[in-house]
PDB file of C-alpha atoms in Angstrom:
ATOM      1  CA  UNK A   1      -9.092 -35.508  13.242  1.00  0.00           C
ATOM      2  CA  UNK A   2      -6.208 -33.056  11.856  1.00  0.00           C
ATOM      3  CA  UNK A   3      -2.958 -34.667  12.780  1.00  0.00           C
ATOM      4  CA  UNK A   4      -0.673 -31.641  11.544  1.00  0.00           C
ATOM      5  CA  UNK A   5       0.384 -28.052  10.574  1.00  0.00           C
ATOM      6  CA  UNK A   6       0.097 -29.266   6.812  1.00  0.00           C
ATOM      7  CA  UNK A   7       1.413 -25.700   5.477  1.00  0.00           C
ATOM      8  CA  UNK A   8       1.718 -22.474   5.525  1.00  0.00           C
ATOM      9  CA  UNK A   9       0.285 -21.066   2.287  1.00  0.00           C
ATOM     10  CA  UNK A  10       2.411 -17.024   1.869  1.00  0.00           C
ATOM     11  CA  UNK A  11       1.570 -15.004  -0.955  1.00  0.00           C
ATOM     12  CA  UNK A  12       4.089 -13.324  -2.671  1.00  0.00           C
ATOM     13  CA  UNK A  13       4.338 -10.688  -6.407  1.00  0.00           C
ATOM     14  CA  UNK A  14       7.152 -13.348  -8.152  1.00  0.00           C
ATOM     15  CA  UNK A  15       7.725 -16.737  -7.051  1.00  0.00           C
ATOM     16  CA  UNK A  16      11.013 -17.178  -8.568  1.00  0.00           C
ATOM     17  CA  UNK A  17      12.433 -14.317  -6.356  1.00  0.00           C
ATOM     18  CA  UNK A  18      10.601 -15.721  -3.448  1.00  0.00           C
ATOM     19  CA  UNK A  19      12.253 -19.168  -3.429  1.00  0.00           C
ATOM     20  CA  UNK A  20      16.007 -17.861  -4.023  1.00  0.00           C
ATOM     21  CA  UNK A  21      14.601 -15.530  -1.083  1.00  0.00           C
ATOM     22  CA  UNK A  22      14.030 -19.241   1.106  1.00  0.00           C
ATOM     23  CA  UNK A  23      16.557 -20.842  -0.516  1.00  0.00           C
ATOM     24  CA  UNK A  24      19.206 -18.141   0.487  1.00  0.00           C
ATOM     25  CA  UNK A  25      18.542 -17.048   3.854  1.00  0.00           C
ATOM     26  CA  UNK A  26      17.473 -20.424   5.112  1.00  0.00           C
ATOM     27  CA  UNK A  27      19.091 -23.002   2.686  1.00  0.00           C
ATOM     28  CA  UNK A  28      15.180 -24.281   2.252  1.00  0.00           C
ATOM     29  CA  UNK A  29      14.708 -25.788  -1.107  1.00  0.00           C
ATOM     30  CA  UNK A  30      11.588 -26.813  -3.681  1.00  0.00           C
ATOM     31  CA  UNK A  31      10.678 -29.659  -3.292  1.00  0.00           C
ATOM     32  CA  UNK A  32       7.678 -29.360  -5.802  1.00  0.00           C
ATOM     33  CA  UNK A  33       5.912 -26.960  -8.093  1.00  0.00           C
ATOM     34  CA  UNK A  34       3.279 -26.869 -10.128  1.00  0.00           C
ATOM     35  CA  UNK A  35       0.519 -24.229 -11.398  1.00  0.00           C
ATOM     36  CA  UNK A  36      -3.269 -24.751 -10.379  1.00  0.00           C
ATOM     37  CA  UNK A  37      -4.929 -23.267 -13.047  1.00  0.00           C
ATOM     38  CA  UNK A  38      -8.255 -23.585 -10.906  1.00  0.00           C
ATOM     39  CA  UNK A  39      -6.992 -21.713  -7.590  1.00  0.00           C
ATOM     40  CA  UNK A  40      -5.031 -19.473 -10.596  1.00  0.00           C
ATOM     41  CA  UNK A  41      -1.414 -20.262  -8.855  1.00  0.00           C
ATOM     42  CA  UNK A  42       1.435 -21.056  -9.389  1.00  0.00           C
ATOM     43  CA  UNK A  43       3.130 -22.625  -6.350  1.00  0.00           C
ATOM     44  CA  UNK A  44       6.383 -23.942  -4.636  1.00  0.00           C
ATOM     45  CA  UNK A  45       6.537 -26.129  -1.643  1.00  0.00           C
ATOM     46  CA  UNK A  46       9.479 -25.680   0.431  1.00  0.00           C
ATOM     47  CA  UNK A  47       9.646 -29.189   3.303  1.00  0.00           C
ATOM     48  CA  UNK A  48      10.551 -28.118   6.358  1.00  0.00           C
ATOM     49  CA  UNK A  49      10.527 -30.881   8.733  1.00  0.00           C
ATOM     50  CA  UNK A  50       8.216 -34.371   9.181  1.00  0.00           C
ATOM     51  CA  UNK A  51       5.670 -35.135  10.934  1.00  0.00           C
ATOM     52  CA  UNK A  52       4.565 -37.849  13.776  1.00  0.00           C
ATOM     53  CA  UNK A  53       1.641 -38.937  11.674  1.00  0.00           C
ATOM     54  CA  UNK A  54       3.396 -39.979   8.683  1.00  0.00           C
ATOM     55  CA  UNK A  55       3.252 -36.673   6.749  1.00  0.00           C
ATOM     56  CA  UNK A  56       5.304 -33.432   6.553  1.00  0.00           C
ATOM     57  CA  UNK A  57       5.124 -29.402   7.098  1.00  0.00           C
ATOM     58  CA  UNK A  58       5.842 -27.186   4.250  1.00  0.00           C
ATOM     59  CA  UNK A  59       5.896 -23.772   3.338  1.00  0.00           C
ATOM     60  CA  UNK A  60       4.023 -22.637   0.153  1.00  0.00           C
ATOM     61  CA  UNK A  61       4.829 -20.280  -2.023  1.00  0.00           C
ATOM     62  CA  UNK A  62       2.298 -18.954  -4.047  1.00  0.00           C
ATOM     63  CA  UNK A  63       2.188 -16.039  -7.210  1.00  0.00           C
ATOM     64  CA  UNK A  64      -1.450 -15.231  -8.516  1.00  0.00           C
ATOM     65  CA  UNK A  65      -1.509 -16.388 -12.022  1.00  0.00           C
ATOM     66  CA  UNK A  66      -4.047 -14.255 -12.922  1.00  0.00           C
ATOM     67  CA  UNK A  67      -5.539 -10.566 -10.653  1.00  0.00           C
ATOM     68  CA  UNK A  68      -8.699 -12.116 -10.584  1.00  0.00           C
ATOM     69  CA  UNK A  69      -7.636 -15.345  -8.510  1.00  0.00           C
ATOM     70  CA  UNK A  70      -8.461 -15.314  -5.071  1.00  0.00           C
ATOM     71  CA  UNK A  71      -4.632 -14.860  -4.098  1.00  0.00           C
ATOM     72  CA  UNK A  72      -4.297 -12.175  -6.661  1.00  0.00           C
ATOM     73  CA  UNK A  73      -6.958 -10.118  -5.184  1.00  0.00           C
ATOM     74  CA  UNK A  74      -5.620 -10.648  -1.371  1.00  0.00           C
ATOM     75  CA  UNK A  75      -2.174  -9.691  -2.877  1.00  0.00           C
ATOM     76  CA  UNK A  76      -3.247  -6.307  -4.017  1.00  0.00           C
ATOM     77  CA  UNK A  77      -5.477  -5.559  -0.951  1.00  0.00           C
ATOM     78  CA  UNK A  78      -2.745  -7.122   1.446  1.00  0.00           C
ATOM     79  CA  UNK A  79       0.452  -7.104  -0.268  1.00  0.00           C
ATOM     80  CA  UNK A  80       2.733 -10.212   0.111  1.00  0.00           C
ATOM     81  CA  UNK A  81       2.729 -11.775   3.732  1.00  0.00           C
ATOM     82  CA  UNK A  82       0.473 -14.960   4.676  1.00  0.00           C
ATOM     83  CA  UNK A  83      -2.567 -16.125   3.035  1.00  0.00           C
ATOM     84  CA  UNK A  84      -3.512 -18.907   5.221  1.00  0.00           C
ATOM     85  CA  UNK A  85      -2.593 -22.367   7.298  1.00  0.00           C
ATOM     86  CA  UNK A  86      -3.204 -25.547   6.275  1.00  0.00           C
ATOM     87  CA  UNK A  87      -3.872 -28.542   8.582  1.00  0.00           C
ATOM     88  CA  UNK A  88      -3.840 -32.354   7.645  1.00  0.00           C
ATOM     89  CA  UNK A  89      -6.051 -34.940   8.158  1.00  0.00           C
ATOM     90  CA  UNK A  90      -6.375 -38.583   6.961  1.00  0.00           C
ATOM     91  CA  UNK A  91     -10.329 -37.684   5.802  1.00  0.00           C
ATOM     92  CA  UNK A  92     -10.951 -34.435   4.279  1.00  0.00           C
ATOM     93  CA  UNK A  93     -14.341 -35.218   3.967  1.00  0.00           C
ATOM     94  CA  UNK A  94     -15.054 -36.394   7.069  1.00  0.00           C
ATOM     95  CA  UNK A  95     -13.194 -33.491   8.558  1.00  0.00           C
ATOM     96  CA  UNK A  96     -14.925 -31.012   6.661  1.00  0.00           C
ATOM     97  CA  UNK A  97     -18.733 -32.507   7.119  1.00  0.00           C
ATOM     98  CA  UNK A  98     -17.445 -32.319  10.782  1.00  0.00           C
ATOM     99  CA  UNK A  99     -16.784 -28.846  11.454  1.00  0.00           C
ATOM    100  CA  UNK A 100     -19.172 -28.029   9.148  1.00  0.00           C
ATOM    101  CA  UNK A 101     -21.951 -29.242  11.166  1.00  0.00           C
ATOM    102  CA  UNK A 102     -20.601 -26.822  14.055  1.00  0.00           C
ATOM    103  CA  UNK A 103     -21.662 -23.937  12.686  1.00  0.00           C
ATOM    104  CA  UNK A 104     -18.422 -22.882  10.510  1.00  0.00           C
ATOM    105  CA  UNK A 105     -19.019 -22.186   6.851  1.00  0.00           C
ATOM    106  CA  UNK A 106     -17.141 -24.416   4.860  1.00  0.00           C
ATOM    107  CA  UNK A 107     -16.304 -22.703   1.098  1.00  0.00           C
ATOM    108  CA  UNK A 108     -16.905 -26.145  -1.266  1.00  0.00           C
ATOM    109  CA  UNK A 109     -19.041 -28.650  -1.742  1.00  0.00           C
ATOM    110  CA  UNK A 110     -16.872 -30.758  -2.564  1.00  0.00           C
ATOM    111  CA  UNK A 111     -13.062 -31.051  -1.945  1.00  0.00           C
ATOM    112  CA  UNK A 112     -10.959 -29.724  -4.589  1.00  0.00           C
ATOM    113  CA  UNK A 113      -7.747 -30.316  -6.208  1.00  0.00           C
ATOM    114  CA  UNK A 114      -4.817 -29.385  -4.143  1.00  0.00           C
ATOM    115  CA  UNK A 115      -0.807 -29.536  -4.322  1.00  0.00           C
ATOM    116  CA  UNK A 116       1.215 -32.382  -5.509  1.00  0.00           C
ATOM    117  CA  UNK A 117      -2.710 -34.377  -6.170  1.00  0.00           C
ATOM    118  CA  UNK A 118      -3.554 -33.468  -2.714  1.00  0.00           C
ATOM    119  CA  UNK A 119      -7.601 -33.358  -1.991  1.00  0.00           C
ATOM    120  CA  UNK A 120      -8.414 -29.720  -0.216  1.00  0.00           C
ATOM    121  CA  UNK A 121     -10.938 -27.328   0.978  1.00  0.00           C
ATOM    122  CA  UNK A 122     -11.559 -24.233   3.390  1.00  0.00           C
ATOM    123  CA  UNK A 123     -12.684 -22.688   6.184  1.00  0.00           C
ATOM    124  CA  UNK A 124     -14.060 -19.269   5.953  1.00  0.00           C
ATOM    125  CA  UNK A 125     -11.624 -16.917   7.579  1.00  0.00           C
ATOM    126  CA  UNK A 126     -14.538 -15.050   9.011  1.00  0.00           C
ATOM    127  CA  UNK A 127     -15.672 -18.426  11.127  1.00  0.00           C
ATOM    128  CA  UNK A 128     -12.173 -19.037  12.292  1.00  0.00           C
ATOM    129  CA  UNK A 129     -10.759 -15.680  14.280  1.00  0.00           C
ATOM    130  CA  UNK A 130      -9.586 -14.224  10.634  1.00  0.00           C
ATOM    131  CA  UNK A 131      -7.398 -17.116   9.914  1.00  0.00           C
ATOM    132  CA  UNK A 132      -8.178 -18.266   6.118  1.00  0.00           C
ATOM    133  CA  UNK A 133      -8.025 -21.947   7.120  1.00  0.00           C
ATOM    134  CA  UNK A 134      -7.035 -24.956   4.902  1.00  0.00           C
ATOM    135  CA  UNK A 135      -8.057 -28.753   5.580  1.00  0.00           C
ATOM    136  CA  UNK A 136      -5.523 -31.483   3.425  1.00  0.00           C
ATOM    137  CA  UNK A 137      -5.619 -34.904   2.869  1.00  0.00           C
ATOM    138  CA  UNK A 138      -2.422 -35.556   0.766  1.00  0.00           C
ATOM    139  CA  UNK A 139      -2.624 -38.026  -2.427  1.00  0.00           C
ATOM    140  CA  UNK A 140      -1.943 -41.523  -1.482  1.00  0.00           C
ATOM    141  CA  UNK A 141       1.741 -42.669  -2.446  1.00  0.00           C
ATOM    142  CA  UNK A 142       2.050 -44.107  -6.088  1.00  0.00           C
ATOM    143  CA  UNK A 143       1.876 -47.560  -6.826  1.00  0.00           C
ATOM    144  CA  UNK A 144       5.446 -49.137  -7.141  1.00  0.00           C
ATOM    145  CA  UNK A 145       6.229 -52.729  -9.325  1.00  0.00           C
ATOM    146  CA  UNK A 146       7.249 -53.967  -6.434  1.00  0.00           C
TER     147      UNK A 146
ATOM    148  CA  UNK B   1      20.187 -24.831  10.353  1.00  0.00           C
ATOM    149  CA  UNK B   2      16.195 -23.938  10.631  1.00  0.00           C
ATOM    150  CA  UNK B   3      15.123 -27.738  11.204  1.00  0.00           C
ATOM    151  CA  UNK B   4      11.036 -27.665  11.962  1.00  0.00           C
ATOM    152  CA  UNK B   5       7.977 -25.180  12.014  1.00  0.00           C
ATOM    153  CA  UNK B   6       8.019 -24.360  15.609  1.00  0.00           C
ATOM    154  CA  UNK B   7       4.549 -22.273  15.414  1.00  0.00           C
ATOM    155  CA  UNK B   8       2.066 -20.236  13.820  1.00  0.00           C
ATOM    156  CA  UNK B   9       1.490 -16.757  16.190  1.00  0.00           C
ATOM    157  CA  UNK B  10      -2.333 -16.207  15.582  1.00  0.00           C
ATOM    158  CA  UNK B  11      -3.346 -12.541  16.946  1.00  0.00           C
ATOM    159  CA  UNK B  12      -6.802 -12.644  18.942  1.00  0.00           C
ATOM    160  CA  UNK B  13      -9.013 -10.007  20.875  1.00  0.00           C
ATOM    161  CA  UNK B  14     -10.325 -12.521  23.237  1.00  0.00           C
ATOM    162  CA  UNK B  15      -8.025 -15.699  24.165  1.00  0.00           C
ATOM    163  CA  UNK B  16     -10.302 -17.763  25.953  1.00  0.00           C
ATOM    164  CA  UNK B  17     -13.255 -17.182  23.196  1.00  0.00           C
ATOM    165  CA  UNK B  18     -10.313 -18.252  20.870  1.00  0.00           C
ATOM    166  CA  UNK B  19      -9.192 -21.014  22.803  1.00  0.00           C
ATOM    167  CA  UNK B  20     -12.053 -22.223  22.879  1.00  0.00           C
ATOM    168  CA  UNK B  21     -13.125 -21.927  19.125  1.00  0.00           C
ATOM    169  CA  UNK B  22      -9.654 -24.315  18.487  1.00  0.00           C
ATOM    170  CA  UNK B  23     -11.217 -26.847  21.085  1.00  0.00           C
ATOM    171  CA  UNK B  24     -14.531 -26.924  19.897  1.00  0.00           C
ATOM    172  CA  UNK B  25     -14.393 -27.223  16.345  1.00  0.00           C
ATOM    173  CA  UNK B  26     -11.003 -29.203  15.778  1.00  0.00           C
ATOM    174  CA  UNK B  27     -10.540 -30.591  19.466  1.00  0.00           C
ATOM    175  CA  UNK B  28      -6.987 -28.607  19.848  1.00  0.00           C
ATOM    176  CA  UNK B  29      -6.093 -28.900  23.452  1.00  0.00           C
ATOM    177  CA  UNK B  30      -4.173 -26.127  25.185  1.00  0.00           C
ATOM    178  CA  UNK B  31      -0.455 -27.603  26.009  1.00  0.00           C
ATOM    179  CA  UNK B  32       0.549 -24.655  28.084  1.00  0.00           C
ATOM    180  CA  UNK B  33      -0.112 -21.251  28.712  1.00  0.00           C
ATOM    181  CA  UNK B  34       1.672 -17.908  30.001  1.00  0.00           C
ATOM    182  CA  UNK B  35       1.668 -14.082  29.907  1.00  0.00           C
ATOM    183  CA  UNK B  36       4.954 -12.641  28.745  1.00  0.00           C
ATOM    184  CA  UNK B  37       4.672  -9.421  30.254  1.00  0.00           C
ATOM    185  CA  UNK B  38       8.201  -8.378  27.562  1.00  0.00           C
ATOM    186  CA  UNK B  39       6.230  -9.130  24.587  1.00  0.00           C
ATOM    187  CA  UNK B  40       3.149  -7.617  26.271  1.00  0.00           C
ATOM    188  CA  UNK B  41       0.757 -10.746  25.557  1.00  0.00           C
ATOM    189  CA  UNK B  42      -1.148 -13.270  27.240  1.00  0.00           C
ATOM    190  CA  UNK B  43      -1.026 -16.545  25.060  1.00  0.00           C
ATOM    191  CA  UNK B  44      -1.746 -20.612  24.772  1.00  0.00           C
ATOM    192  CA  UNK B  45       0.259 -23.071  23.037  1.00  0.00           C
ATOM    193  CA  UNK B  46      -1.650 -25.863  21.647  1.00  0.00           C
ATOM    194  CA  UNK B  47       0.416 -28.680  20.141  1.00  0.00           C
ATOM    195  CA  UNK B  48      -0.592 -29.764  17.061  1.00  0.00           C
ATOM    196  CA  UNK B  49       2.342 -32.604  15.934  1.00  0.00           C
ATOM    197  CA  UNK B  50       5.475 -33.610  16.517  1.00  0.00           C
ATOM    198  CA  UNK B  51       8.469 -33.080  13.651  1.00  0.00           C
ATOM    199  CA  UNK B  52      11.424 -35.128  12.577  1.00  0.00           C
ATOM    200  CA  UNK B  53      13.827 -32.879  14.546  1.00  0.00           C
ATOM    201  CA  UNK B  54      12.635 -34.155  17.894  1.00  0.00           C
ATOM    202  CA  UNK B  55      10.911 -31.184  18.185  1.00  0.00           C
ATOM    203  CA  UNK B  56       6.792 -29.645  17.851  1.00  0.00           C
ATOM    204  CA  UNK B  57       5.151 -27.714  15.917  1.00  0.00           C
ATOM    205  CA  UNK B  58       2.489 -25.223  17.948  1.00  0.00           C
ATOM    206  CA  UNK B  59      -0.355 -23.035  17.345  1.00  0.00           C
ATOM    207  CA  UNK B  60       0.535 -20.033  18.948  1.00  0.00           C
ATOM    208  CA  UNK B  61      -2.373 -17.951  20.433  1.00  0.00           C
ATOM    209  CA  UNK B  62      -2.156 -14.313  21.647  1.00  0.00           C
ATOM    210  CA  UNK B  63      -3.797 -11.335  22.704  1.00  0.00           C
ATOM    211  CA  UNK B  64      -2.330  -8.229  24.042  1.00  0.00           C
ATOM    212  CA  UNK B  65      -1.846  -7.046  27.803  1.00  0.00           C
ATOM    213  CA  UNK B  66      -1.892  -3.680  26.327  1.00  0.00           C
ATOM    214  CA  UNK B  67      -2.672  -1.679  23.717  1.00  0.00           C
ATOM    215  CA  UNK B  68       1.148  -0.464  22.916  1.00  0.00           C
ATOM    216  CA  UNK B  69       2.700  -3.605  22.715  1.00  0.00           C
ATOM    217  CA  UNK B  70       3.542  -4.902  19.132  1.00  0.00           C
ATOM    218  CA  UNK B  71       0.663  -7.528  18.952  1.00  0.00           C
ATOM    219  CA  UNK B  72      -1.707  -4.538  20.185  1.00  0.00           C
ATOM    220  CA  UNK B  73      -0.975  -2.644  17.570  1.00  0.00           C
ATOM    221  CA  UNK B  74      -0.824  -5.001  14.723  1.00  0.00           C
ATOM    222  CA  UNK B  75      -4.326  -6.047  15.797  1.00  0.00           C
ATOM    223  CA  UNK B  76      -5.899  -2.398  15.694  1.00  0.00           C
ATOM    224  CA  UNK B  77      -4.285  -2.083  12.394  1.00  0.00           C
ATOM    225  CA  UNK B  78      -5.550  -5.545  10.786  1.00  0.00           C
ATOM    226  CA  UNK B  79      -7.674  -7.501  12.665  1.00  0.00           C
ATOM    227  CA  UNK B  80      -7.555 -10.989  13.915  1.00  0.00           C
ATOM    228  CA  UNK B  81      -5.334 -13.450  12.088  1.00  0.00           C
ATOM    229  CA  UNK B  82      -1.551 -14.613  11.513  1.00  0.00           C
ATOM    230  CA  UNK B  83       0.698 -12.592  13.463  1.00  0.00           C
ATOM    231  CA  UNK B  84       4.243 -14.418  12.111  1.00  0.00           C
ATOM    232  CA  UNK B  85       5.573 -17.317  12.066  1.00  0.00           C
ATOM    233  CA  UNK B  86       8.635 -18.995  13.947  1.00  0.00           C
ATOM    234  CA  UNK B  87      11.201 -22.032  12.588  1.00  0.00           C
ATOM    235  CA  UNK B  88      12.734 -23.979  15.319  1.00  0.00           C
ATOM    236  CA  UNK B  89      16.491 -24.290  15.467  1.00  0.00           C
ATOM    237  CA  UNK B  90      19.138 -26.052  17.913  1.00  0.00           C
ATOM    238  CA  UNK B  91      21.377 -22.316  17.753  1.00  0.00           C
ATOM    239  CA  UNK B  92      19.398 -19.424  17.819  1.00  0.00           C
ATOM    240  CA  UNK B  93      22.467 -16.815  18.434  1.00  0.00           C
ATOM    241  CA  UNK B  94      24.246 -18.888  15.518  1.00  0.00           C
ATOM    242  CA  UNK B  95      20.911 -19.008  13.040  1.00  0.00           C
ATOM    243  CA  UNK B  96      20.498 -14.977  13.830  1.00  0.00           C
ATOM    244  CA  UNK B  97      24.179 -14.320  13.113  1.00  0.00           C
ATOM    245  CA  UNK B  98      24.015 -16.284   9.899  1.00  0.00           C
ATOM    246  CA  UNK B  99      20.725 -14.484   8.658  1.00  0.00           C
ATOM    247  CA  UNK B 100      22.563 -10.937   9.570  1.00  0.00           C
ATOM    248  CA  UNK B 101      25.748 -11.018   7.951  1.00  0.00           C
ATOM    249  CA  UNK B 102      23.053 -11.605   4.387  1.00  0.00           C
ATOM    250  CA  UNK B 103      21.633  -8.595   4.997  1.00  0.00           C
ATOM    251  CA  UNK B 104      18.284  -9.487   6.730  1.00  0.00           C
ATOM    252  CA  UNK B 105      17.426  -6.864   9.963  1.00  0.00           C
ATOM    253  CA  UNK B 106      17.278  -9.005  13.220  1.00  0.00           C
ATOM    254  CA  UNK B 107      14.967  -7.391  15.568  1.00  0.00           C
ATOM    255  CA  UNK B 108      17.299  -7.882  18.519  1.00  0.00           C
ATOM    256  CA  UNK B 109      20.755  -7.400  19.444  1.00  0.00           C
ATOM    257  CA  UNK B 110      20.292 -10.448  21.947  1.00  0.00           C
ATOM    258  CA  UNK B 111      17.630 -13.215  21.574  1.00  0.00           C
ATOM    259  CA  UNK B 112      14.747 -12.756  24.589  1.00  0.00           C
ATOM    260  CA  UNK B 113      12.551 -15.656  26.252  1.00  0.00           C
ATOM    261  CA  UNK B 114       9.692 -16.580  24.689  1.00  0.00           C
ATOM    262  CA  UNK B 115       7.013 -18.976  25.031  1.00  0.00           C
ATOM    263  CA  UNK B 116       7.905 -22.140  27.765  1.00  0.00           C
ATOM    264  CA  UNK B 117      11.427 -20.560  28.139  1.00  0.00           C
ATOM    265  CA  UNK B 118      12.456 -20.927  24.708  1.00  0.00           C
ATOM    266  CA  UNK B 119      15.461 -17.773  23.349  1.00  0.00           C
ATOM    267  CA  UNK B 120      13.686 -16.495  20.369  1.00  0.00           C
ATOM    268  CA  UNK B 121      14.145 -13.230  17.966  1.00  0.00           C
ATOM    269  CA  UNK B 122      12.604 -11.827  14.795  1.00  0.00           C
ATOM    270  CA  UNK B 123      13.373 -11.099  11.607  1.00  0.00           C
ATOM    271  CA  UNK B 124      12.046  -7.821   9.810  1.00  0.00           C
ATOM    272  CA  UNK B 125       8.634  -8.707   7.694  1.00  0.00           C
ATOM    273  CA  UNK B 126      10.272  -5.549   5.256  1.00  0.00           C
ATOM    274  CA  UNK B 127      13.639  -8.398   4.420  1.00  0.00           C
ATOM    275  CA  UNK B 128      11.256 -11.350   4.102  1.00  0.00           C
ATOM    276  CA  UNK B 129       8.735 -10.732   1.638  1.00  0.00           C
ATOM    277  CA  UNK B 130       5.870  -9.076   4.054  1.00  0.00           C
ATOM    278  CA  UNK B 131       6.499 -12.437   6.762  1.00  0.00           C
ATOM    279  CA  UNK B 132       7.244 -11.368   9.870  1.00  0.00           C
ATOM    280  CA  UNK B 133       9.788 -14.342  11.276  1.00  0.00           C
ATOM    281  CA  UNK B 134      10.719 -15.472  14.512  1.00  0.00           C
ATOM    282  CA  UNK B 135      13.407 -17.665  15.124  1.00  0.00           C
ATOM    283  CA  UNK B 136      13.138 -20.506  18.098  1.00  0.00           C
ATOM    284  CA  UNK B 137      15.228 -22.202  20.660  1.00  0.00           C
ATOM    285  CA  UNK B 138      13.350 -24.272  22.842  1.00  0.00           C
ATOM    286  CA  UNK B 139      14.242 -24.252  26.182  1.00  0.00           C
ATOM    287  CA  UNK B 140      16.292 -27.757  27.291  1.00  0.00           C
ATOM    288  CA  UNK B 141      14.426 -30.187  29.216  1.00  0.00           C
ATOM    289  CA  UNK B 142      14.394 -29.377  33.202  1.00  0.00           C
ATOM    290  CA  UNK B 143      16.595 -31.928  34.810  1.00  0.00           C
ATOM    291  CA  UNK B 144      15.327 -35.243  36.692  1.00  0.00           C
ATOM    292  CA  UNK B 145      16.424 -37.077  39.993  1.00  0.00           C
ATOM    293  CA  UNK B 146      17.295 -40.478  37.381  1.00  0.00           C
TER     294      UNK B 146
END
């Protein structure tokens, strides 16, 4: 049902300082960014390796863009550190109507808008051993003329 | 140089109750399991997915043997959730060496065993943007009779 570590989502105060951070201690680089104006981020995901099905791990970095977001207020409870994992599955929906049904409170109706056109929802950290828990279903590759 | 996500090191209270939350609600099995009386904690590795690096990435679960050990504390000071988290490299000594001379606090002087007989040391959360880092090695594969 979820195939792989997906990502692991850390919040940090300024994103730009936080990938020459990854970029300079580790030689990771972006390999996409974008701002969710729904989650109020604005993100960087660093690929880290593959994975056997067919996907890849990445870290993400991610800056509130507004206090009120829910990564702005973890940031000024928590300070910078992680925010939460990320697994992947081939069915979000499936996977979520799944676990769901077991008891653990799943935080939208519907699956959302992730990274890079990704579908996403979560897991209520309070379910799941205080792990803030992401399920992923990454956006189908774009059609090519060939 | 840092070629995979090796884990995610969840803290717990209980490791069977959390072992077998993982099996129950996403069908996680537990690839191994041992108490690493240095670290002071009893933990399960469940494999989530292979990476591109010939490697795995894990889901690290621990609780504490005691109360003074590092994961001890961390849990009476937050709670259950994510501990650190740990890239896999073929050179730990060389990675660690590389990641000192920019500045970044190693924990150790000399990497230590960790899980399955892997050489692993940490990085200071303070030098990586609240993320406390552990660096991997995994063990090489016990010889055969072929």
């Amino acid at each position: 049902m979820l195939t792989r570590i997906d990502h692991i989502g850390i919040a940090c105060f300024d994103l730009d300082r936080t990938v020459e951070f990854y970029r300079a201690t580790y030689g990771f680089e972006v390999f996409h960014s974008e701002v969710n104006e729904e989650q109020g981020v604005r993100e960087a995901m660093l690929k880290i390796n593959e994975t056997s099905d067919g996907g890849a791990s990445y870290l993400q970095l991610l800056e509130p863009t507004r206090e009120d977001s829910a990564v702005g207020k973890w940031l000024a409870k928590n300070g910078e550190g992680v925010h939460h994992i990320a697994f992947g599955t081939a069915d979000v929906d499936s996977a979520a109507g799944d676990i769901r049904s077991k008891g653990v409170r799943v935080l939208y109706d519907e699956p959302r808008i992730g990274s890079m056109g990704s579908r996403i929802t979560f897991l209520h950290p309070k379910d799941c051993h205080g792990v803030l828990t992401e399920l992923v279903t990454s956006a189908p590759p774009a059609p090519t003329d060939h």
